[in-house]
């Protein structure tokens, strides 16, 4: 039986939410193709999470317990995956569409005669092959693509493209990999990793609530207000591209077509007009609440609730009211 590999994205020793989403998507595909699902964990720490990965669908867990494989290192990870592909019967590979894994997967595709489709918002099966859905032109058009018959198929899924749902699987069979790296793959090593997110604020891709600021903030200082609101409600802070391009907030917090995709329960957009490129990254939020002084701002067309008003009056009043209700 062929295997569908799921490359586990992990950080701080834990699988990221996207990994459980990938396993959920793999279960859906495997139910139609009859493939088995094998998770691949490159780097230390897999053992503690084998059961969780099994619950979400992994029947097998390939584990390379080596510091060589950990972090943003490309060639060692490519070579470990190449070994699994060459030694086994791999039908396809699902991975999180992040910069790093796109880097790894595209090199793997070249080495293993595969085809790669990245930034997918969904995957399905058609005629025994995987079909990837991509939103193009900022989400105005949908394109569906598959890899040519006979080639290894690799698909990168966006974070939050699929909701993670537990299945009823048990603990997976754990297979330890023994990878001997080529000289090229040992030329670079991660010597230290510094976390850039300050404090306890959740990452926007994982947060249940996201507060985002745009050009309407007018200046960098406006983000201190966004952070105050976020900390009052336990949210992550994101930004539009206009705000990140202006240097008011780091680019890694940009939401949208060329930024991150988020899918929180609640998105509060302050001083953001709702251009299609921004909407491409947040329109799947369950509740969209803009605060904008222009009643005709396009973001109101996708809003669940909204406040027409000056954010510098609305947001402080909101913070005060929330604090009062929380008894702070
Ligand atoms: C190829 C390409 C990729 C792109 N990718 C992205 C992307 O990933 N993410 C992204 O966000 N953009 C992206 N953009 C840019 C996008 O087209 C918009 O320019 C950008 O989203 C606008 O940001 P904004 O809404 O913050 O600013 P603006 O469009 O300038 O909107 C500011 C809003 O703030 C309101 N406002 C002003 N003052 C106040 C106040 N005091 N109180 C309340 N409201 C106020 C205004 O009414 C206005 O609606 C991309 C563009 C291109 C061409």
Short mmCIF file of C-alpha atoms and ligand atoms in Angstrom, two decimals:
data_model
loop_
_atom_site.label_atom_id
_atom_site.label_comp_id
_atom_site.label_asym_id
_atom_site.label_seq_id
_atom_site.Cartn_x
_atom_site.Cartn_y
_atom_site.Cartn_z
CA UNK A 1 0.00 0.00 0.00
CA UNK A 2 1.35 3.50 -0.82
CA UNK A 3 2.02 6.07 1.87
CA UNK A 4 0.85 9.63 2.01
CA UNK A 5 3.52 11.55 3.92
CA UNK A 6 2.68 14.51 6.13
CA UNK A 7 5.66 16.69 7.02
CA UNK A 8 5.13 17.80 10.62
CA UNK A 9 5.82 21.47 11.28
CA UNK A 10 6.91 21.86 14.91
CA UNK A 11 8.30 24.52 17.20
CA UNK A 12 9.33 24.58 20.88
CA UNK A 13 9.08 20.78 20.84
CA UNK A 14 5.37 20.75 19.93
CA UNK A 15 3.55 20.15 16.64
CA UNK A 16 2.11 23.42 15.30
CA UNK A 17 -1.66 23.62 14.75
CA UNK A 18 -1.07 23.43 10.99
CA UNK A 19 0.38 19.91 11.39
CA UNK A 20 -2.89 18.63 12.85
CA UNK A 21 -4.72 20.37 10.01
CA UNK A 22 -2.48 18.60 7.49
CA UNK A 23 -3.18 15.22 9.10
CA UNK A 24 -6.92 15.94 8.97
CA UNK A 25 -6.63 16.75 5.25
CA UNK A 26 -4.54 13.60 4.71
CA UNK A 27 -7.28 11.47 6.36
CA UNK A 28 -9.82 12.86 3.92
CA UNK A 29 -7.57 12.08 0.95
CA UNK A 30 -6.57 8.63 2.19
CA UNK A 31 -10.22 7.65 2.70
CA UNK A 32 -10.54 7.88 -1.09
CA UNK A 33 -7.15 6.67 -2.28
CA UNK A 34 -6.68 3.88 0.27
CA UNK A 35 -3.17 5.14 1.09
CA UNK A 36 -1.80 4.90 4.63
CA UNK A 37 -0.76 8.09 6.41
CA UNK A 38 2.80 8.51 7.66
CA UNK A 39 3.86 11.61 9.57
CA UNK A 40 7.48 12.74 9.29
CA UNK A 41 9.06 14.54 12.26
CA UNK A 42 12.53 15.87 11.53
CA UNK A 43 14.43 16.90 14.65
CA UNK A 44 14.15 15.91 18.31
CA UNK A 45 10.92 15.60 20.28
CA UNK A 46 8.59 13.36 18.26
CA UNK A 47 8.19 10.72 20.97
CA UNK A 48 6.18 12.99 23.28
CA UNK A 49 3.61 13.68 20.57
CA UNK A 50 3.24 10.33 18.82
CA UNK A 51 -0.17 9.69 20.38
CA UNK A 52 -1.52 13.11 19.39
CA UNK A 53 -0.33 12.62 15.82
CA UNK A 54 -1.95 9.17 15.83
CA UNK A 55 -5.26 10.59 17.03
CA UNK A 56 -5.24 13.02 14.13
CA UNK A 57 -4.49 10.33 11.57
CA UNK A 58 -0.82 9.25 11.51
CA UNK A 59 -0.57 5.47 11.22
CA UNK A 60 3.21 5.60 11.05
CA UNK A 61 5.67 8.18 12.36
CA UNK A 62 9.06 8.57 10.73
CA UNK A 63 11.36 10.23 13.21
CA UNK A 64 14.86 11.55 12.65
CA UNK A 65 16.01 12.42 16.16
CA UNK A 66 18.93 14.60 15.16
CA UNK A 67 19.91 18.19 15.86
CA UNK A 68 21.11 18.24 12.22
CA UNK A 69 17.47 18.22 11.14
CA UNK A 70 16.22 20.89 13.48
CA UNK A 71 15.15 24.42 12.61
CA UNK A 72 15.65 26.29 9.35
CA UNK A 73 18.09 23.86 7.77
CA UNK A 74 17.18 22.85 4.27
CA UNK A 75 19.48 20.21 2.80
CA UNK A 76 19.50 17.82 5.79
CA UNK A 77 15.70 17.84 5.75
CA UNK A 78 15.63 17.31 1.98
CA UNK A 79 17.98 14.35 2.29
CA UNK A 80 15.95 12.73 5.10
CA UNK A 81 12.76 13.02 3.04
CA UNK A 82 14.55 11.82 -0.08
CA UNK A 83 15.59 8.68 1.81
CA UNK A 84 11.97 7.93 2.78
CA UNK A 85 10.82 8.46 -0.80
CA UNK A 86 13.59 6.32 -2.31
CA UNK A 87 13.28 3.49 0.23
CA UNK A 88 9.49 3.30 0.28
CA UNK A 89 6.34 3.61 -1.77
CA UNK A 90 5.26 7.22 -1.35
CA UNK A 91 2.09 8.40 -3.09
CA UNK A 92 2.41 12.04 -2.18
CA UNK A 93 3.51 14.56 0.42
CA UNK A 94 1.53 17.22 2.26
CA UNK A 95 3.37 20.07 3.96
CA UNK A 96 2.60 23.47 5.47
CA UNK A 97 3.03 26.19 2.87
CA UNK A 98 5.59 28.20 4.82
CA UNK A 99 8.73 29.77 3.36
CA UNK A 100 10.92 27.12 4.90
CA UNK A 101 8.95 24.04 3.87
CA UNK A 102 8.43 25.44 0.36
CA UNK A 103 12.21 25.67 0.18
CA UNK A 104 12.60 22.04 1.33
CA UNK A 105 9.75 20.61 -0.76
CA UNK A 106 10.75 22.27 -4.01
CA UNK A 107 14.29 20.86 -3.77
CA UNK A 108 12.86 17.45 -2.91
CA UNK A 109 10.55 17.62 -5.94
CA UNK A 110 13.54 18.17 -8.22
CA UNK A 111 15.54 15.32 -6.68
CA UNK A 112 12.63 12.85 -6.73
CA UNK A 113 11.11 13.74 -10.11
CA UNK A 114 8.05 15.28 -8.52
CA UNK A 115 5.67 18.13 -9.14
CA UNK A 116 4.85 20.67 -6.49
CA UNK A 117 1.78 22.84 -5.91
CA UNK A 118 2.08 25.36 -3.07
CA UNK A 119 -0.21 27.79 -1.23
CA UNK A 120 -3.28 25.56 -1.52
CA UNK A 121 -6.49 26.47 0.25
CA UNK A 122 -7.77 22.89 -0.06
CA UNK A 123 -6.96 19.46 -1.44
CA UNK A 124 -9.24 16.74 -2.82
CA UNK A 125 -8.98 13.57 -4.87
CA UNK A 126 -9.93 13.30 -8.55
CA UNK A 127 -9.27 10.18 -10.57
CA UNK A 128 -6.93 8.84 -7.90
CA UNK A 129 -4.70 11.94 -8.02
CA UNK A 130 -4.62 14.82 -5.56
CA UNK A 131 -6.07 18.09 -6.76
CA UNK A 132 -4.95 21.31 -5.07
CA UNK A 133 -7.13 24.41 -4.89
CA UNK A 134 -5.41 27.78 -5.02
CA UNK A 135 -6.96 31.20 -4.64
CA UNK A 136 -5.51 33.52 -7.26
CA UNK A 137 -5.91 37.25 -7.97
CA UNK A 138 -6.40 37.88 -4.26
CA UNK A 139 -9.13 35.27 -3.94
CA UNK A 140 -11.24 36.50 -6.89
CA UNK A 141 -10.48 33.33 -8.90
CA UNK A 142 -10.03 29.71 -7.89
CA UNK A 143 -7.58 27.51 -9.74
CA UNK A 144 -7.31 23.72 -9.38
CA UNK A 145 -4.16 21.87 -10.34
CA UNK A 146 -2.70 18.39 -10.17
CA UNK A 147 0.71 16.87 -10.70
CA UNK A 148 1.30 14.83 -13.87
CA UNK A 149 0.60 11.10 -13.75
CA UNK A 150 3.55 9.01 -12.59
CA UNK A 151 5.30 11.87 -10.77
CA UNK A 152 5.65 12.29 -7.02
CA UNK A 153 2.95 14.77 -5.97
CA UNK A 154 3.73 17.42 -3.37
CA UNK A 155 1.15 19.83 -1.97
CA UNK A 156 1.66 22.82 0.33
CA UNK A 157 -1.41 23.81 2.32
CA UNK A 158 -1.95 27.23 3.84
CA UNK A 159 -2.27 27.46 7.60
CA UNK A 160 -5.94 27.25 8.62
CA UNK A 161 -7.00 26.03 5.17
CA UNK A 162 -8.57 22.99 6.81
CA UNK A 163 -9.98 22.76 10.33
CA UNK A 164 -8.14 20.23 12.52
CA UNK A 165 -10.42 17.39 13.61
CA UNK A 166 -9.46 14.39 15.68
CA UNK A 167 -10.03 10.94 14.23
CA UNK A 168 -10.14 7.69 16.15
CA UNK A 169 -6.64 6.39 15.38
CA UNK A 170 -4.34 4.93 18.00
CA UNK A 171 -0.61 5.44 18.52
CA UNK A 172 1.35 5.16 15.27
CA UNK A 173 4.17 2.73 14.55
CA UNK A 174 7.38 4.74 15.15
CA UNK A 175 10.18 4.26 12.62
CA UNK A 176 13.57 5.84 13.43
CA UNK A 177 15.43 7.15 10.44
CA UNK A 178 19.14 6.78 10.05
CA UNK A 179 20.28 9.43 7.60
CA UNK A 180 23.86 9.78 6.42
CA UNK A 181 24.20 13.29 5.13
CA UNK A 182 26.15 14.30 2.06
CA UNK A 183 29.03 16.74 2.52
CA UNK A 184 26.91 19.53 1.03
CA UNK A 185 24.17 19.03 3.61
CA UNK A 186 26.56 19.51 6.52
CA UNK A 187 27.97 22.84 5.38
CA UNK A 188 25.52 24.94 7.41
CA UNK A 189 24.33 24.56 10.97
CA UNK A 190 21.89 26.49 13.13
CA UNK A 191 23.99 27.89 15.96
CA UNK A 192 21.32 29.77 17.90
CA UNK A 193 17.64 30.60 17.71
CA UNK A 194 16.14 33.77 19.17
CA UNK A 195 12.42 34.11 19.61
CA UNK A 196 11.23 37.41 18.18
CA UNK A 197 7.69 37.50 19.52
CA UNK A 198 7.66 39.57 22.67
CA UNK A 199 5.77 38.62 25.79
CA UNK A 200 2.99 36.09 25.91
CA UNK A 201 0.97 37.38 22.95
CA UNK A 202 -0.25 34.47 20.79
CA UNK A 203 0.95 33.99 17.22
CA UNK A 204 -1.60 35.35 14.74
CA UNK A 205 -1.83 32.06 12.80
CA UNK A 206 -2.86 30.21 15.97
CA UNK A 207 -4.71 32.91 17.95
CA UNK A 208 -8.46 32.68 18.51
CA UNK A 209 -8.67 36.48 18.38
CA UNK A 210 -6.61 38.84 16.24
CA UNK A 211 -6.50 42.63 16.42
CA UNK A 212 -5.07 44.15 13.23
CA UNK A 213 -3.96 47.70 12.52
CA UNK A 214 -3.69 49.51 9.20
CA UNK A 215 -2.69 52.80 7.64
CA UNK A 216 -5.58 54.45 9.46
CA UNK A 217 -3.48 54.29 12.64
CA UNK A 218 -1.49 57.14 11.12
CA UNK A 219 1.75 56.35 12.98
CA UNK A 220 3.77 53.57 14.59
CA UNK A 221 2.58 54.58 18.06
CA UNK A 222 -0.91 53.44 17.06
CA UNK A 223 0.31 49.86 17.40
CA UNK A 224 0.82 50.39 21.15
CA UNK A 225 -2.94 50.93 21.28
CA UNK A 226 -3.48 47.77 19.20
CA UNK A 227 -1.26 45.85 21.64
CA UNK A 228 -3.15 47.24 24.61
CA UNK A 229 -6.46 46.10 23.10
CA UNK A 230 -4.94 42.72 22.21
CA UNK A 231 -3.57 42.20 25.73
CA UNK A 232 -6.94 43.10 27.23
CA UNK A 233 -8.65 40.30 25.30
CA UNK A 234 -5.75 37.81 24.91
CA UNK A 235 -5.39 38.41 21.18
CA UNK A 236 -2.52 38.39 18.69
CA UNK A 237 -1.62 41.57 16.78
CA UNK A 238 -1.49 41.68 12.97
CA UNK A 239 -1.13 44.44 10.42
CA UNK A 240 -2.01 45.42 6.87
CA UNK A 241 0.75 45.71 4.30
CA UNK A 242 0.43 49.49 4.29
CA UNK A 243 1.33 49.46 7.98
CA UNK A 244 4.22 46.99 7.67
CA UNK A 245 5.59 48.78 4.58
CA UNK A 246 5.53 52.02 6.57
CA UNK A 247 7.74 50.29 9.15
CA UNK A 248 5.15 50.61 11.91
CA UNK A 249 5.04 46.88 12.66
CA UNK A 250 7.30 43.96 11.62
CA UNK A 251 6.57 42.29 8.29
CA UNK A 252 6.11 38.90 9.90
CA UNK A 253 2.78 40.13 11.29
CA UNK A 254 1.40 41.14 7.87
CA UNK A 255 -1.93 39.55 7.04
CA UNK A 256 -2.94 38.96 3.44
CA UNK A 257 -2.06 37.62 0.04
CA UNK A 258 1.65 38.29 0.46
CA UNK A 259 1.48 37.95 4.23
CA UNK A 260 0.04 35.37 6.60
CA UNK A 261 -3.33 33.63 6.40
CA UNK A 262 -5.32 33.73 9.62
CA UNK A 263 -8.62 32.14 10.55
CA UNK A 264 -9.47 33.25 14.09
CA UNK A 265 -12.91 33.23 15.75
CA UNK A 266 -12.71 37.03 15.96
CA UNK A 267 -10.82 39.52 13.77
CA UNK A 268 -10.92 43.20 14.76
CA UNK A 269 -9.52 45.40 11.96
CA UNK A 270 -8.68 48.97 12.95
CA UNK A 271 -8.07 51.58 10.24
CA UNK A 272 -7.94 48.93 7.52
CA UNK A 273 -9.88 49.55 4.30
CA UNK A 274 -10.20 45.86 3.31
CA UNK A 275 -8.36 45.71 -0.02
CA UNK A 276 -8.71 42.30 -1.73
CA UNK A 277 -5.08 41.49 -1.00
CA UNK A 278 -5.71 41.98 2.74
CA UNK A 279 -9.02 40.09 2.64
CA UNK A 280 -7.26 37.11 1.04
CA UNK A 281 -5.56 36.55 4.40
CA UNK A 282 -8.43 37.04 6.85
CA UNK A 283 -11.78 36.53 5.17
CA UNK A 284 -12.27 33.08 6.72
CA UNK A 285 -12.35 34.59 10.23
CA UNK A 286 -15.63 33.56 11.87
CA UNK A 287 -16.47 37.07 13.08
CA UNK A 288 -15.12 40.13 11.28
CA UNK A 289 -15.38 43.42 13.15
CA UNK A 290 -13.92 46.52 11.44
CA UNK A 291 -13.45 49.86 13.16
CA UNK A 292 -13.21 52.47 10.40
CA UNK A 293 -14.29 56.08 10.09
CA UNK A 294 -15.38 55.61 6.46
CA UNK A 295 -18.80 53.90 6.26
CA UNK A 296 -18.06 53.00 2.61
CA UNK A 297 -14.78 51.19 3.37
CA UNK A 298 -14.86 47.84 1.48
CA UNK A 299 -14.16 45.88 4.65
CA UNK A 300 -17.71 46.56 5.85
CA UNK A 301 -19.00 44.40 2.96
CA UNK A 302 -17.61 41.28 4.71
CA UNK A 303 -18.21 42.44 8.29
CA UNK A 304 -20.37 40.64 10.83
CA UNK A 305 -20.45 43.73 13.06
CA UNK A 306 -18.67 47.00 12.58
CA UNK A 307 -18.09 50.38 14.15
CA UNK A 308 -18.06 53.52 12.02
CA UNK A 309 -15.91 55.95 13.94
CA UNK A 310 -12.46 57.25 14.76
CA UNK A 311 -10.43 54.33 16.09
CA UNK A 312 -8.63 56.66 18.52
CA UNK A 313 -11.97 57.30 20.21
CA UNK A 314 -13.53 53.84 19.76
CA UNK A 315 -10.59 51.61 20.81
CA UNK A 316 -9.75 53.33 24.15
CA UNK A 317 -13.47 53.29 25.05
CA UNK A 318 -13.61 49.58 24.13
CA UNK A 319 -10.55 48.79 26.27
CA UNK A 320 -12.00 50.69 29.20
CA UNK A 321 -15.35 48.91 28.93
CA UNK A 322 -13.75 45.45 28.63
CA UNK A 323 -11.54 46.13 31.64
CA UNK A 324 -14.55 47.33 33.63
CA UNK A 325 -16.50 44.16 32.77
CA UNK A 326 -13.51 41.97 33.63
CA UNK A 327 -13.19 43.82 36.96
CA UNK A 328 -9.61 44.95 36.15
C1 LIG B 1 0.59 42.25 -5.23
C2 LIG B 1 0.05 42.92 -3.99
C3 LIG B 1 0.05 42.20 -2.80
C4 LIG B 1 -0.46 42.79 -1.64
N1 LIG B 1 -0.48 42.06 -0.47
C5 LIG B 1 -1.05 42.59 0.62
C6 LIG B 1 -1.16 41.84 1.85
O1 LIG B 1 -0.70 40.71 1.97
N2 LIG B 1 -1.77 42.43 2.90
C7 LIG B 1 -2.30 43.68 2.85
O2 LIG B 1 -2.85 44.14 3.85
N3 LIG B 1 -2.21 44.42 1.72
C8 LIG B 1 -1.58 43.91 0.62
N4 LIG B 1 -1.46 44.68 -0.49
C9 LIG B 1 -1.80 46.11 -0.40
C10 LIG B 1 -3.28 46.39 -0.52
O3 LIG B 1 -3.63 46.52 -1.88
C11 LIG B 1 -3.65 47.69 0.21
O4 LIG B 1 -2.86 48.74 -0.30
C12 LIG B 1 -3.45 47.62 1.71
O5 LIG B 1 -4.08 46.48 2.24
C13 LIG B 1 -4.06 48.87 2.35
O6 LIG B 1 -3.80 48.87 3.72
P1 LIG B 1 -4.76 49.64 4.73
O7 LIG B 1 -6.12 49.07 4.63
O8 LIG B 1 -4.08 49.61 6.05
O9 LIG B 1 -4.67 51.14 4.21
P2 LIG B 1 -5.72 52.02 3.41
O10 LIG B 1 -6.28 51.32 2.24
O11 LIG B 1 -5.07 53.33 3.21
O12 LIG B 1 -6.92 52.17 4.45
C14 LIG B 1 -6.85 52.91 5.64
C15 LIG B 1 -8.24 52.92 6.22
O13 LIG B 1 -8.19 53.53 7.49
C16 LIG B 1 -9.34 54.31 7.66
N5 LIG B 1 -9.02 55.33 8.67
C17 LIG B 1 -8.17 56.40 8.55
N6 LIG B 1 -8.08 57.05 9.72
C18 LIG B 1 -8.89 56.40 10.61
C19 LIG B 1 -9.22 56.60 11.97
N7 LIG B 1 -8.68 57.57 12.71
N8 LIG B 1 -10.12 55.76 12.54
C20 LIG B 1 -10.68 54.75 11.83
N9 LIG B 1 -10.40 54.51 10.53
C21 LIG B 1 -9.49 55.32 9.93
C22 LIG B 1 -9.65 54.87 6.29
O14 LIG B 1 -11.03 55.20 6.19
C23 LIG B 1 -9.26 53.70 5.39
O15 LIG B 1 -10.37 52.86 5.13
C24 LIG B 1 -0.95 44.12 -1.67
C25 LIG B 1 -0.95 44.81 -2.87
C26 LIG B 1 -0.45 44.23 -4.01
C27 LIG B 1 -0.47 45.01 -5.29
#
